[in-house]
Coordinates of C-alpha atoms in Angstrom, one line a residue:
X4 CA 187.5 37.1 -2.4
X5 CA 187.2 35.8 1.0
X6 CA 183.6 34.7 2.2
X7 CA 182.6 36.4 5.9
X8 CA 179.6 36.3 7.4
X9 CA 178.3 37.3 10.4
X10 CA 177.9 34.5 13.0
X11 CA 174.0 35.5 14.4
X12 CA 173.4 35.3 18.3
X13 CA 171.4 32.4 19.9
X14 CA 170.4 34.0 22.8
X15 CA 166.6 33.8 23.4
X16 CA 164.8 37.7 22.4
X17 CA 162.5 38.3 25.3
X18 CA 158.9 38.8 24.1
X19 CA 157.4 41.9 25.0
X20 CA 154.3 41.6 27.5
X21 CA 151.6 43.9 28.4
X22 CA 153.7 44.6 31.3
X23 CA 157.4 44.5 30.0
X24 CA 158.0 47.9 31.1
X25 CA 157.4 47.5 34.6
X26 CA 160.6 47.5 36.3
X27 CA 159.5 48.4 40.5
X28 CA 156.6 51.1 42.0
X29 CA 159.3 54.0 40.6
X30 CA 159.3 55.5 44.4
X31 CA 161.7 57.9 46.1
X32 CA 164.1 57.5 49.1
X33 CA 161.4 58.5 51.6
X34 CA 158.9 56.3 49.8
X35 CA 156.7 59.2 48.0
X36 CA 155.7 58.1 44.0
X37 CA 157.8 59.9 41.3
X38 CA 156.0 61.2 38.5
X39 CA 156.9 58.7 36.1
X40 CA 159.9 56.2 37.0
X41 CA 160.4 52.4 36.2
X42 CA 158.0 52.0 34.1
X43 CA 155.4 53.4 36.8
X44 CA 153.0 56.8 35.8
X45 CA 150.0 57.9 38.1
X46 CA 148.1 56.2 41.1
X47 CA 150.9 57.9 43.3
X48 CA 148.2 57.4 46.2
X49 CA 148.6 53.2 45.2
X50 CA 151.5 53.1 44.6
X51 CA 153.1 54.6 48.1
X52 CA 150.7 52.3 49.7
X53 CA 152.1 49.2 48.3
X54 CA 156.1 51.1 48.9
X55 CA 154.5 50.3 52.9
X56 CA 153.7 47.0 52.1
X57 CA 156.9 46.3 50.6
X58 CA 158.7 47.3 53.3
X59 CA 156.4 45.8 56.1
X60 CA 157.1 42.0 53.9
X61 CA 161.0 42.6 53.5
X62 CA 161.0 43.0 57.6
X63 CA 158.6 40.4 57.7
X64 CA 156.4 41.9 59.7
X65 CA 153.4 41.0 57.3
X66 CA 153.1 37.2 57.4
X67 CA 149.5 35.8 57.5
X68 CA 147.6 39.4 56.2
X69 CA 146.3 40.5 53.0
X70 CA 146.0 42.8 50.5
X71 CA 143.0 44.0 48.3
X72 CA 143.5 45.8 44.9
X73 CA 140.1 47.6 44.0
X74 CA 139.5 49.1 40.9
X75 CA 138.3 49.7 37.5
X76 CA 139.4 47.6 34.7
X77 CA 142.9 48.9 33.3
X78 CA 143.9 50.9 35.8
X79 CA 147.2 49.3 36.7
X80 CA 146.5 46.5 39.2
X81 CA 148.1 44.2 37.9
X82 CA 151.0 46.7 36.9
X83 CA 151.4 47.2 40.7
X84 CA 151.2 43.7 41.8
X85 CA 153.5 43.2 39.4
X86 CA 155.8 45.9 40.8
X87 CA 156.0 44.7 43.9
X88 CA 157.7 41.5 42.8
X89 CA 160.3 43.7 41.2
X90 CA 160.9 45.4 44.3
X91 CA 161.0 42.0 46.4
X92 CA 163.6 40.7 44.4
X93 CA 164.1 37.0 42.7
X94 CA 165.2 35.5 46.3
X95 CA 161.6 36.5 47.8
X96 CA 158.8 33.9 46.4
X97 CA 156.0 35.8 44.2
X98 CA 153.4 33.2 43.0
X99 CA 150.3 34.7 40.8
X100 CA 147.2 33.2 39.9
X101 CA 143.8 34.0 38.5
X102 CA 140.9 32.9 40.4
X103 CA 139.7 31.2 37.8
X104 CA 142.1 28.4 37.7
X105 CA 140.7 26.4 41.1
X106 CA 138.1 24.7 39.3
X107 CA 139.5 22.0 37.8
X108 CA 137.8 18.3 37.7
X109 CA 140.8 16.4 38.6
X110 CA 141.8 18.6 41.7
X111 CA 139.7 20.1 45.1
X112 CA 139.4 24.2 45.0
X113 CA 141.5 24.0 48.6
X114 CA 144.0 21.6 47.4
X115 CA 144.9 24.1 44.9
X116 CA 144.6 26.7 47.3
X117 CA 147.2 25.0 49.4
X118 CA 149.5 24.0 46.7
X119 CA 149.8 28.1 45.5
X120 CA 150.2 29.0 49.5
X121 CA 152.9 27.2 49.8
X122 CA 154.2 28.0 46.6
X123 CA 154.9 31.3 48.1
X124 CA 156.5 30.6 51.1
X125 CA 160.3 30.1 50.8
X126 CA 162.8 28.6 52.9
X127 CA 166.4 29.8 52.7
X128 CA 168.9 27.3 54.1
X129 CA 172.4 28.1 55.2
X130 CA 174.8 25.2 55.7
X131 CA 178.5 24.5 56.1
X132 CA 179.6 21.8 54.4
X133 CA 183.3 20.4 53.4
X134 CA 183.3 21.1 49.3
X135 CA 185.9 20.3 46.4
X136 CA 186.0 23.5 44.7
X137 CA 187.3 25.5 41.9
X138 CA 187.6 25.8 37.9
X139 CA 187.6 22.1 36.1
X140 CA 191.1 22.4 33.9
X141 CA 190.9 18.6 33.0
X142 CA 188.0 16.1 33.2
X143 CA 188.3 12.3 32.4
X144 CA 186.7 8.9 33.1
X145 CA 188.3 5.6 33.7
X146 CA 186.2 3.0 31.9
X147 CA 186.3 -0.8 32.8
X148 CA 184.2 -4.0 31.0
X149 CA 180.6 -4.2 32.1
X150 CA 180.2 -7.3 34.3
X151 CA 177.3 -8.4 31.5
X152 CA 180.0 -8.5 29.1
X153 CA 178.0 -5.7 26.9
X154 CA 180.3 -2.9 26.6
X155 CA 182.2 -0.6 29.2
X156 CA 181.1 1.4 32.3
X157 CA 182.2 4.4 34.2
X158 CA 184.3 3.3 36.9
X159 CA 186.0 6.7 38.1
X160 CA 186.0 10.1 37.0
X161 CA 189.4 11.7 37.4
X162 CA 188.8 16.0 37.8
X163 CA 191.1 18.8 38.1
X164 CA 190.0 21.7 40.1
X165 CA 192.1 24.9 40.1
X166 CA 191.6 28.0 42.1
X167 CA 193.9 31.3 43.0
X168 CA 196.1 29.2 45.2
X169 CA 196.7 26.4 43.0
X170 CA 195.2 23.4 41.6
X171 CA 194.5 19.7 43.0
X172 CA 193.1 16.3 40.9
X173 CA 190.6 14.2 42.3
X174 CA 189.5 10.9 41.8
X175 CA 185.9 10.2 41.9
X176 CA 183.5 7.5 42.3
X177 CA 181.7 7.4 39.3
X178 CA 178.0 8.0 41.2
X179 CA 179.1 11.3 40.7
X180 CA 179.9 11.1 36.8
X181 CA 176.1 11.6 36.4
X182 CA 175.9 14.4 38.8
X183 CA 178.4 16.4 36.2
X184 CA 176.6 14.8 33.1
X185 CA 172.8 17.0 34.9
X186 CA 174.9 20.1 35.8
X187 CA 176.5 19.9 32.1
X188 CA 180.1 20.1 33.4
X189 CA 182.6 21.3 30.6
X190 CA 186.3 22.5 31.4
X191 CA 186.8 26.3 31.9
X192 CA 183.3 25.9 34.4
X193 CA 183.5 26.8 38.3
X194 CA 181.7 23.9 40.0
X195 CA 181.9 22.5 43.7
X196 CA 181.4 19.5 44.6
X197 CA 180.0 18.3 47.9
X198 CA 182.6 15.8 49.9
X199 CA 179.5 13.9 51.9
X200 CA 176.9 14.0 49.3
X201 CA 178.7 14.1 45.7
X202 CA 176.1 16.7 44.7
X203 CA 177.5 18.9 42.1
X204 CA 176.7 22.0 41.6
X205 CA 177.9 24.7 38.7
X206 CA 178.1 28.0 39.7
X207 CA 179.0 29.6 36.0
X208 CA 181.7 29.9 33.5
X209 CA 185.4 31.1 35.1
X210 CA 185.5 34.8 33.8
X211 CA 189.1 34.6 31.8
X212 CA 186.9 33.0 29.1
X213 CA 184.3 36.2 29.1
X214 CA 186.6 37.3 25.6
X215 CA 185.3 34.3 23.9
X216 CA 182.7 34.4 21.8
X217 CA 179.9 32.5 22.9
X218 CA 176.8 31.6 21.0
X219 CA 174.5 30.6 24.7
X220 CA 174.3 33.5 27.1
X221 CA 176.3 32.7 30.2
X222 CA 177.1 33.6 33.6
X223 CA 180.6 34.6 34.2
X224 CA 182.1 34.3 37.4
X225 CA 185.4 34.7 39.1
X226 CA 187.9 32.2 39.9
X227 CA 187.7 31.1 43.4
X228 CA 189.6 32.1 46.3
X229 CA 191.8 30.3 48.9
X230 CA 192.1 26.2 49.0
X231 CA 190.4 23.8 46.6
X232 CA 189.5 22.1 49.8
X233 CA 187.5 24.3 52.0
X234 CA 184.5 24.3 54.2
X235 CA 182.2 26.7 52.3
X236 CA 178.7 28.1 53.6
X237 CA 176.3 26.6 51.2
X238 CA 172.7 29.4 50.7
X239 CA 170.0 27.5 48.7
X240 CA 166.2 29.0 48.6
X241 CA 163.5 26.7 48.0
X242 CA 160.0 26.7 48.7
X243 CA 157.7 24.6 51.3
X244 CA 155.9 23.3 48.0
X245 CA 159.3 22.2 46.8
X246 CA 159.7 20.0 49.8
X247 CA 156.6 18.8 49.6
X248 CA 156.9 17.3 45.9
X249 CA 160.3 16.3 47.1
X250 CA 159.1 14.2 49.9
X251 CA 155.8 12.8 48.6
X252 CA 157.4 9.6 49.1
X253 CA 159.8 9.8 51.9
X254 CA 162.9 7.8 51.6
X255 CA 166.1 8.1 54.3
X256 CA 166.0 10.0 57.2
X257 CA 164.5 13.3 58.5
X258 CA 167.5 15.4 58.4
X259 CA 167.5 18.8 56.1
X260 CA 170.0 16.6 54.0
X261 CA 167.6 13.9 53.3
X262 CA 164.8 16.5 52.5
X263 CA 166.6 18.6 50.1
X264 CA 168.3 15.4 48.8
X265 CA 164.7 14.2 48.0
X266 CA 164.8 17.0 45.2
X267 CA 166.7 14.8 42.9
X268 CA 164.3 11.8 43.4
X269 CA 161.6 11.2 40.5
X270 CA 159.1 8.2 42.0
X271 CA 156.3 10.9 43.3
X272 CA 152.7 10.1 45.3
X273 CA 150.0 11.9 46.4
X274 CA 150.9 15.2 49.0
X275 CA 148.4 14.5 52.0
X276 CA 148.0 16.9 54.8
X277 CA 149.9 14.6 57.0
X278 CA 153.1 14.8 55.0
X279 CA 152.8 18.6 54.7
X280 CA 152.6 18.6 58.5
X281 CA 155.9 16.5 59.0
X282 CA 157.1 19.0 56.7
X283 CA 156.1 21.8 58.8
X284 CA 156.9 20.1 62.0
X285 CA 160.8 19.5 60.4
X286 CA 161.5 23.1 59.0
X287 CA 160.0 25.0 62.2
X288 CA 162.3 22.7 63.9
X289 CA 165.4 23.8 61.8
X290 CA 164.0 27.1 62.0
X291 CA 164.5 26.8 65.5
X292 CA 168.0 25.6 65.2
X293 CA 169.0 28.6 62.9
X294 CA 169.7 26.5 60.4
X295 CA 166.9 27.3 58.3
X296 CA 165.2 30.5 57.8
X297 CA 161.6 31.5 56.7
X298 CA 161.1 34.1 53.8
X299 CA 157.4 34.7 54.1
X300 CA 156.3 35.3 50.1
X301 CA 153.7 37.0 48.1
X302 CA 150.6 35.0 46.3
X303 CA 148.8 37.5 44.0
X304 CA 145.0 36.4 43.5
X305 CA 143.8 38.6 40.1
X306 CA 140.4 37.9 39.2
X307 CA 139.7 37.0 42.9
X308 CA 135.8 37.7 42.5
X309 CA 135.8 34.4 40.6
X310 CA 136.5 32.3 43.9
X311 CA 133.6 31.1 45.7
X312 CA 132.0 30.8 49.4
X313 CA 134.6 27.4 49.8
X314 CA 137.4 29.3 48.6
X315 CA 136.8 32.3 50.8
X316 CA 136.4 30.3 53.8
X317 CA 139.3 28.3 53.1
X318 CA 141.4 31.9 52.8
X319 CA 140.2 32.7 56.2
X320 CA 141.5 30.0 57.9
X321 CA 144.7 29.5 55.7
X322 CA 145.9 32.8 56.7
X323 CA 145.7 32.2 60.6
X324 CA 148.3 29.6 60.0
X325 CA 152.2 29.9 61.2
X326 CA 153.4 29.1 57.8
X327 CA 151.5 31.5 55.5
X328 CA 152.3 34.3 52.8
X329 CA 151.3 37.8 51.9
X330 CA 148.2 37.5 49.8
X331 CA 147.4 40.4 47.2
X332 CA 144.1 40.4 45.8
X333 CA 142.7 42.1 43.1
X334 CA 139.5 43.0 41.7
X335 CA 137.1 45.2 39.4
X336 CA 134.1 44.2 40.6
X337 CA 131.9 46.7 42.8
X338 CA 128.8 45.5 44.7
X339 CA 128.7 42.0 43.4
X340 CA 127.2 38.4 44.3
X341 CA 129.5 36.1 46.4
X342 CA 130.1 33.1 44.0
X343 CA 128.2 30.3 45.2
X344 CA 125.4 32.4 47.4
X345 CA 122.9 35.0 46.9
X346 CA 124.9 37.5 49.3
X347 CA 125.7 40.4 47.5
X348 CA 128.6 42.2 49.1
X349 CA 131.4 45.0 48.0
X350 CA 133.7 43.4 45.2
X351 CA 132.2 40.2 45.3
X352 CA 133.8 38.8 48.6
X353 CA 132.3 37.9 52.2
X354 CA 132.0 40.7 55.0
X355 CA 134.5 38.7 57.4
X356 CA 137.5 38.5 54.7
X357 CA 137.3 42.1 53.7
X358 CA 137.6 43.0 57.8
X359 CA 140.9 41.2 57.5
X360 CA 141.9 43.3 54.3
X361 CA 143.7 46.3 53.9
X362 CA 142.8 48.0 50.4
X363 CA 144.2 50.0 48.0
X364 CA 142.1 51.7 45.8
X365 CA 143.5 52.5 41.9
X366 CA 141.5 54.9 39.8
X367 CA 141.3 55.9 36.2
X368 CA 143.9 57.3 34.5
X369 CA 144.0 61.2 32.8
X370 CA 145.2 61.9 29.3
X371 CA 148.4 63.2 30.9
X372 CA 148.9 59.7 32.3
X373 CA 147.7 58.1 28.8
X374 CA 149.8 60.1 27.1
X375 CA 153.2 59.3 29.4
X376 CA 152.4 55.5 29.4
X377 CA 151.6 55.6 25.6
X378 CA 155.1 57.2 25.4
X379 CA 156.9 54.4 27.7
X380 CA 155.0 51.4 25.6
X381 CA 156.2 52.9 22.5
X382 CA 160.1 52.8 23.9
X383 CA 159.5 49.1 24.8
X384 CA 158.6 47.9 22.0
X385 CA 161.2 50.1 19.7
X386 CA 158.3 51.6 18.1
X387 CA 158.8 55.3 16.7
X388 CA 155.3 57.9 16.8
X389 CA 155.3 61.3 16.4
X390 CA 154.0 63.7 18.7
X391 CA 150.5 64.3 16.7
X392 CA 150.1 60.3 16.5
X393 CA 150.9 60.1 20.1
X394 CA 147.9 62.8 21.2
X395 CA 145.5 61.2 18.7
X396 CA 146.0 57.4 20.1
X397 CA 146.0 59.3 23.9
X398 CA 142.4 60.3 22.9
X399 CA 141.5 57.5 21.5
X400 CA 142.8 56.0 24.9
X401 CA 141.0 58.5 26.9
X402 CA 137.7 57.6 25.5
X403 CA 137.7 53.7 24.9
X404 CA 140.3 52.8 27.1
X405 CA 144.1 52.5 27.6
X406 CA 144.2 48.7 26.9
X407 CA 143.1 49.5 23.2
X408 CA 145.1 52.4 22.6
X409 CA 148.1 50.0 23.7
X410 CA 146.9 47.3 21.5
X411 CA 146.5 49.7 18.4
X412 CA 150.0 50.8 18.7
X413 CA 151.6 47.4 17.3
X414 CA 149.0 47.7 14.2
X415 CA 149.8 51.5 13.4
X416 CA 153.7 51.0 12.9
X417 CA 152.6 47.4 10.7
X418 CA 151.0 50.6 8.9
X419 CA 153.2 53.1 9.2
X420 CA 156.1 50.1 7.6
X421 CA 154.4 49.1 4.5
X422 CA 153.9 52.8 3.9
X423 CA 157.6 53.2 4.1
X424 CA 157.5 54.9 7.1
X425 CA 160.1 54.6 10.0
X426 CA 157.5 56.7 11.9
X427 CA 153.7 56.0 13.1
X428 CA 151.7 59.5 11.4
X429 CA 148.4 61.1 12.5
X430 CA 146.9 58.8 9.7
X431 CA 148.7 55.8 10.7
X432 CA 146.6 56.1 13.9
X433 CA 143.1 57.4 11.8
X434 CA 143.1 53.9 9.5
X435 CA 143.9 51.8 12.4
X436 CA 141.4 52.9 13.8
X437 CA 138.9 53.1 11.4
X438 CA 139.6 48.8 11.0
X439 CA 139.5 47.9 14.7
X440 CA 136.5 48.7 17.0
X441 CA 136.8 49.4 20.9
X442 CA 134.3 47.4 23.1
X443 CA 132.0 50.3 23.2
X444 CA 131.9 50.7 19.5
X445 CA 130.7 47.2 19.3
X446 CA 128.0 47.6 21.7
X447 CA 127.1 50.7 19.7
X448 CA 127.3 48.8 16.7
X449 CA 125.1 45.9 18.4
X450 CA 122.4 48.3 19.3
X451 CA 121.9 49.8 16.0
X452 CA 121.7 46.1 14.1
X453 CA 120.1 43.9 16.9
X454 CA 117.3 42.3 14.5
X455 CA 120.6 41.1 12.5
X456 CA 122.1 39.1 15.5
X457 CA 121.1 35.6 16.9
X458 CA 120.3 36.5 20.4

């Protein structure tokens, strides 16, 4: 009998995250919360809020301001901030960071700052440029004898480039052989290659091969239109911090060409504030000319009661500046000390910032809510619980908190599958339970047997 097996996929499973399910703020047309869309259930108040502020940073009308997250813990602020880079889209920068991470003993609190700032700022360049383009049919090289007399070298690569109107074979110099060799170049791709640079770039795999079967996940696309040789209008995003690393040691001119060619370059130095402010001084130049175009990002702060006076005051005068982000910050903290003073002020940050702050507030979710998000987690993960299970863990939700009724729901169907069980039961839910403790269970539990703790 003839052996067949089944040829397994090697596309990458994505890991499911606390906030997997998150797909945008799940709002209407006219920008009022649905009950419970992508992903999104409750803080309808927070969530319409940040609709605004989505649509104030898509017409860039929000450059330079900031936004401040209040609430207590789990109760979605993250899940929000996180929505709102789903609604920007992948062509609109969204850095995030934790307060936490500025204090480092190699690097200055602002220099990190400044690095994440710019981070989020994009740039989105549109150029013209004469390009070779179409699907490689046939790829060679010419070799000849190494002037050392040790083996052969590249002298040309011969490539032929077919589109809807026909087909056309070039020969190369062979700078460009490792251009194709970084982009990966195999026949059946759609590439294009640039006639004054020799930058290569592949756009995807020519769509009459979509039948095949194909072990990597790739992107198909069609077979170009018109002339192999064409001017073409050339959209690449990148971000000021990009340019930055690029340039830290200038080489060539100051043309856009020469600063995005930089990119490829791997001898690095130090970023100063001088070279981000040729930096600066070129792109609001181009910007200027049209060629360029600013696409003002978003740099989410959590945690941001864990920066200190420095920090704050640095914030304050970073977001005067003509080339700043949105900046979302969040925080649980209520009437708390400034880091670094003995100020207390609301959520932990100076009076001056906040004035420059528009907040949303987030509260604490119901057991409806509970319930409905329990019910979306459970899809997520592929995780069956019936309807019992589901009010029991909502409870447990409601009174520890929605974190740990998330966290238990991994545990009961472990439970719930060694019992033989496709589906988490009401005691699937009891003995999970009954083996982890919630924080205030702990405490409780601390209380009762203090003498028996080092303290």
């Amino acid at each position: 009998m003839m052996k067949i097996e089944e040829v397994k996929s090697t596309t990458k499973t994505q890991r499911i995250a606390h906030h997997s399910h998150i797909k945008g703020l799940g709002l209407s047309e006219d920008g009022t919360a649905l009950e419970n869309a992508s992903g999104m259930v409750g803080q309808q108040i927070a969530r319409e809020a940040a609709g605004i502020f989505v649509d104030l940073v898509k017409s860039k009308k929000l450059a330079g301001r900031a936004l401040l997250m209040a609430g207590p813990p789990g109760t979605g602020k993250t899940a929000i901030a996180l929505a709102v880079a789903q609604e920007l889209g992948s062509k609109v920068p969204f850095y995030p960071m934790v307060g936490s991470e500025v204090y480092s003993a190699e690097v200055k609190k602002t220099e990190i700052l400044m690095e994440n700032f710019r981070r989020a700022i994009g740039l989105r360049i549109k150029e013209t440029k004469e390009v070779w383009e179409g699907e490689v049919t046939d790829l060679k090289t010419e070799e000849k004898d190494d002037q050392t007399g040790y083996g052969k070298v590249v002298s040309a690569v011969v490539i032929t480039l077919k589109t809807s109107k026909g087909s056309k074979t070039l020969k190369l110099d062979p700078s460009i052989h490792e251009n194709l060799t970084r982009e990966k170049v195999t026949i059946g791709d759609v590439i294009y290659i640039e006639a004054n640079s020799g930058n290569v770039k592949r756009v995807g795999r020519c769509d009459i091969y979509n039948s095949e079967y194909d072990l990597e996940a790739e992107e198909y696309v069609p077979l170009p239109k018109g002339d192999v040789h064409k001017k073409k209008e050339i959209v690449q995003d990148v971000t000021l911090h990009d340019l930055d690393v690029a340039n830290a040691k200038p080489q060539g001119g100051h043309d856009f060409v020469s600063l995005m060619n930089q990119l490829n370059k791997k001898k690095k130095t130090d970023i100063t504030d001088k070279l981000r402010g040729e930096i600066n001084k070129v792109v609001s130049k181009y910007i200027d000319q049209g060629v360029a175009e600013l696409v003002p990002g978003v740099l989410f702060i959590d945690e941001c009661h864990m920066l200190d006076i420095e920090a704050f005051t640095f914030l304050n005068r970073a977001l005067e500046s003509t080339l700043a982000p949105i900046v979302i910050l969040a925080t649980n903290r209520g009437q708390s000390q400034i880091r670094g003073t003995d100020i207390v002020s609301p959520h932990g940050l100076p009076v001056d910032l906040l004035d420059r702050l528009l907040i949303i507030r987030t509260t604490p979710y119901n057991l409806e809510d509970i319930i409905k998000i329990l019910a979306i987690r459970a899809q997520t993960e592929g995780i069956k619980i019936s309807e019992e299970a589901l009010q029991d863990l909502s409870s447990i939700g409601n009174e520890a908190s929605l974190r740990f009724a998330i966290l238990l729901l991994t545990p009961a169907n472990i439970l719930a599958q060694t019992s033989g069980r496709e589906e988490i039961g009401r005691q699937d839910i009891q003995e999970v339970h009954e083996l982890f403790l919630h924080a205030k269970q702990s405490s409780k539990v601390l209380e009762q047997q203090a003498d028996k703790y080092i303290s």
